[in-house]
XYZ file of N, CA and C in Angstrom:
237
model
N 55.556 -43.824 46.689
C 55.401 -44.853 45.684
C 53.959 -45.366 45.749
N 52.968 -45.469 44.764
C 51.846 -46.101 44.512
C 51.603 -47.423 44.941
N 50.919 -47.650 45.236
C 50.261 -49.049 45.829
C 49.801 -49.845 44.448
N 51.065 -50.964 44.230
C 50.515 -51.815 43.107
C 49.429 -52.492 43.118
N 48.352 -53.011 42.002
C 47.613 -53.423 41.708
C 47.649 -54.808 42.571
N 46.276 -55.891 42.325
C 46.911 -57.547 42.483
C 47.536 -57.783 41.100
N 47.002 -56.934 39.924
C 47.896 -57.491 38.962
C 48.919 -57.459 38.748
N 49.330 -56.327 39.006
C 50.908 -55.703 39.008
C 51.702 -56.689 40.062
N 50.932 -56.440 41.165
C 51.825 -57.596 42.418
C 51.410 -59.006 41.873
N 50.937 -59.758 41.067
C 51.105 -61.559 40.410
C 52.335 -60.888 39.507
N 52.218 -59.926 38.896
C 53.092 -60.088 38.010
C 54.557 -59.637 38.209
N 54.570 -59.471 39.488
C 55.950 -59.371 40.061
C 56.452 -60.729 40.314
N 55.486 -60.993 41.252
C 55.854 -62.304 41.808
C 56.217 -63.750 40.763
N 55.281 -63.377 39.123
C 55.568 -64.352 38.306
C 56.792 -63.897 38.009
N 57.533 -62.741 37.941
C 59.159 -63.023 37.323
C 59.577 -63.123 38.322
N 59.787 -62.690 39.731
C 60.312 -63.372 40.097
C 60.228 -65.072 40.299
N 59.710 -65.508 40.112
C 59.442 -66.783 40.194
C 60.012 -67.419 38.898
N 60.173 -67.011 37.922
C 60.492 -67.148 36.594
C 62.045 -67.241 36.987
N 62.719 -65.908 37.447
C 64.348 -65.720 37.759
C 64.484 -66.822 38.533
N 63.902 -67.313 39.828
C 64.311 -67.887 40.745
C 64.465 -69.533 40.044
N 63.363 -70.243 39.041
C 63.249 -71.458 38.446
C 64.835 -71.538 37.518
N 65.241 -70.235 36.583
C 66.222 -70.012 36.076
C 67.825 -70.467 36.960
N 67.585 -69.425 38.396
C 68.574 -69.712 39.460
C 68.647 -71.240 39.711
N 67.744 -72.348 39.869
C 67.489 -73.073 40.071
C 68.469 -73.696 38.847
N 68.070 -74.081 37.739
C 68.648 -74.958 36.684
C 69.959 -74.553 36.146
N 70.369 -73.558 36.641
C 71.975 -72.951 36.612
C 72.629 -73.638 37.272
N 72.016 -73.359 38.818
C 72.536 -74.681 39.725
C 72.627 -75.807 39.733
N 71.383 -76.707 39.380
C 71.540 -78.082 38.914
C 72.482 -78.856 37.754
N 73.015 -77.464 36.912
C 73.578 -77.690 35.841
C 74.937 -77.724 36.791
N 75.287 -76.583 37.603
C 76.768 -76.628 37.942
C 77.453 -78.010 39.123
N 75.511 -78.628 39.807
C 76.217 -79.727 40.487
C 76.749 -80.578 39.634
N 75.531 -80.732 38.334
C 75.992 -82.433 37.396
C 77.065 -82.097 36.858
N 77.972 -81.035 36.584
C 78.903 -80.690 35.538
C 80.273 -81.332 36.804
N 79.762 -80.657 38.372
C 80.973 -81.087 39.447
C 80.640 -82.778 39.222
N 79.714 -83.434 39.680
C 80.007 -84.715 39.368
C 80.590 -85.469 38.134
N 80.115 -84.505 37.238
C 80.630 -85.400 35.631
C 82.455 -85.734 35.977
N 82.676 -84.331 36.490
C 84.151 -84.078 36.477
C 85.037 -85.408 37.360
N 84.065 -85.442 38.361
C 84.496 -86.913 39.347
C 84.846 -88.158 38.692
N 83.714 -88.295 37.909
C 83.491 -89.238 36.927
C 84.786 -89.600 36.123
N 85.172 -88.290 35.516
C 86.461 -88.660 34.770
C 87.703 -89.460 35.030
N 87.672 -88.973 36.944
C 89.071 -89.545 37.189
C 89.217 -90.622 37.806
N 87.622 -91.497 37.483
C 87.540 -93.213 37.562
C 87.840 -94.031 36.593
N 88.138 -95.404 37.302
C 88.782 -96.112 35.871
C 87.398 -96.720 35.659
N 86.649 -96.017 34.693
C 85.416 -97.119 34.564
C 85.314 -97.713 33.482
N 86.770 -98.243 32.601
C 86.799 -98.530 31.708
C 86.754 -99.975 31.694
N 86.801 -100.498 32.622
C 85.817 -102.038 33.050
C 84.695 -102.376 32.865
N 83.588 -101.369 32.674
C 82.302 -101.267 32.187
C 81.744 -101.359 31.293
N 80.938 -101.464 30.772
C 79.945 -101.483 29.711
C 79.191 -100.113 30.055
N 79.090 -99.060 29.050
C 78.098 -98.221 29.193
C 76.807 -98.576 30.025
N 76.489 -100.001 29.051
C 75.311 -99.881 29.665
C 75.229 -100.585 31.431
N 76.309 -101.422 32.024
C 76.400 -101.293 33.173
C 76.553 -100.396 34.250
N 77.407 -99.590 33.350
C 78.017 -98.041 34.343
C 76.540 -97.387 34.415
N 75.795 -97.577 33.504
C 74.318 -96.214 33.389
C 73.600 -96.677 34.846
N 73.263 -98.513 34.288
C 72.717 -99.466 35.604
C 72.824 -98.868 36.358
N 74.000 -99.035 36.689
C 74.680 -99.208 38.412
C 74.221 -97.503 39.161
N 74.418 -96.410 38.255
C 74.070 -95.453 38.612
C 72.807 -95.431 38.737
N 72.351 -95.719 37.837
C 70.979 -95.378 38.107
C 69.931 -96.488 39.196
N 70.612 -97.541 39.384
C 70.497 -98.392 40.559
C 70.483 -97.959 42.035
N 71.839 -97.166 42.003
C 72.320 -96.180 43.551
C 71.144 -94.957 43.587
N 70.977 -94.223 42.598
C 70.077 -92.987 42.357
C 68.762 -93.528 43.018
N 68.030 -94.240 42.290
C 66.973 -94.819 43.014
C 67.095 -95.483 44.394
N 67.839 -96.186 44.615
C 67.626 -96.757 46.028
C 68.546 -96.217 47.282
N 68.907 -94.728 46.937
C 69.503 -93.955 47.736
C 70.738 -93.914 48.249
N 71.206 -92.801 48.248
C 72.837 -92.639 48.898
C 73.306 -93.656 50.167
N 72.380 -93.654 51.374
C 72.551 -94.307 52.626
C 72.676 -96.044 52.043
N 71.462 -96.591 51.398
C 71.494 -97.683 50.531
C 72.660 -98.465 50.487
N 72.698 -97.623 49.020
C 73.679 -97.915 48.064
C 75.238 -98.387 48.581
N 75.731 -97.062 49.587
C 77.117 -97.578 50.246
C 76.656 -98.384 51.437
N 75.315 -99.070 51.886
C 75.286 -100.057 53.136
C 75.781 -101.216 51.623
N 75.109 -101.153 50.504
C 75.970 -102.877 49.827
C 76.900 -102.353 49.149
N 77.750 -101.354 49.367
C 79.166 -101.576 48.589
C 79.584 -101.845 49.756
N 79.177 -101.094 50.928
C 80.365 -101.769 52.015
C 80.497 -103.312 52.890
N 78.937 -103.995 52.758
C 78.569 -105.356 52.849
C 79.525 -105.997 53.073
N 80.018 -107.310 53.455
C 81.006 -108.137 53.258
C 80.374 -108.801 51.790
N 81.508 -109.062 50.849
C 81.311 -109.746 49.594
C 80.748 -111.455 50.126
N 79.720 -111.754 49.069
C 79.018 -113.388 50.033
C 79.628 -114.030 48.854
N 81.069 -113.688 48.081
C 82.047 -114.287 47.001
C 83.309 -114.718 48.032
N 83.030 -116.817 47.720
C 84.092 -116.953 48.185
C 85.218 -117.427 47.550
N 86.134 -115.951 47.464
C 87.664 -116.425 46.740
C 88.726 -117.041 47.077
């Protein structure tokens, strides 16, 4: 077998790199589709869209570890 070029070898490496970005957003698609599915079988019909978006996007930013140290907090609500 011939000894590819550098061009020939970038231009391997760009599809692969191309397939692998592809592999990539297949995947990202199949985690959000497993979470959407989670999603369904909450009652978040207490919400306001635009609270439910909040709150997610509240936890998203200030991280997984975060997020469940103040859901699990003691409530400073005294009932």
């Amino acid at each position: 077998m011939p000894k590819l070029t550098e061009r020939e070898r970038l231009a391997e490496m760009e599809q692969r790199q191309r397939k692998m970005t592809e592999e990539i957003e297949q995947q990202r698609i199949a985690v959000r589709a497993r979470y959407a599915s989670i999603v369904t079988d909450l009652p978040v019909e207490d919400f306001t869209e635009k609270e439910f978006r909040d709150a997610l996007q509240l936890m998203l930013k200030s991280g997984p570890a975060t997020a469940l140290q103040l859901l699990k907090a003691p409530s400073s609500r005294t009932g």
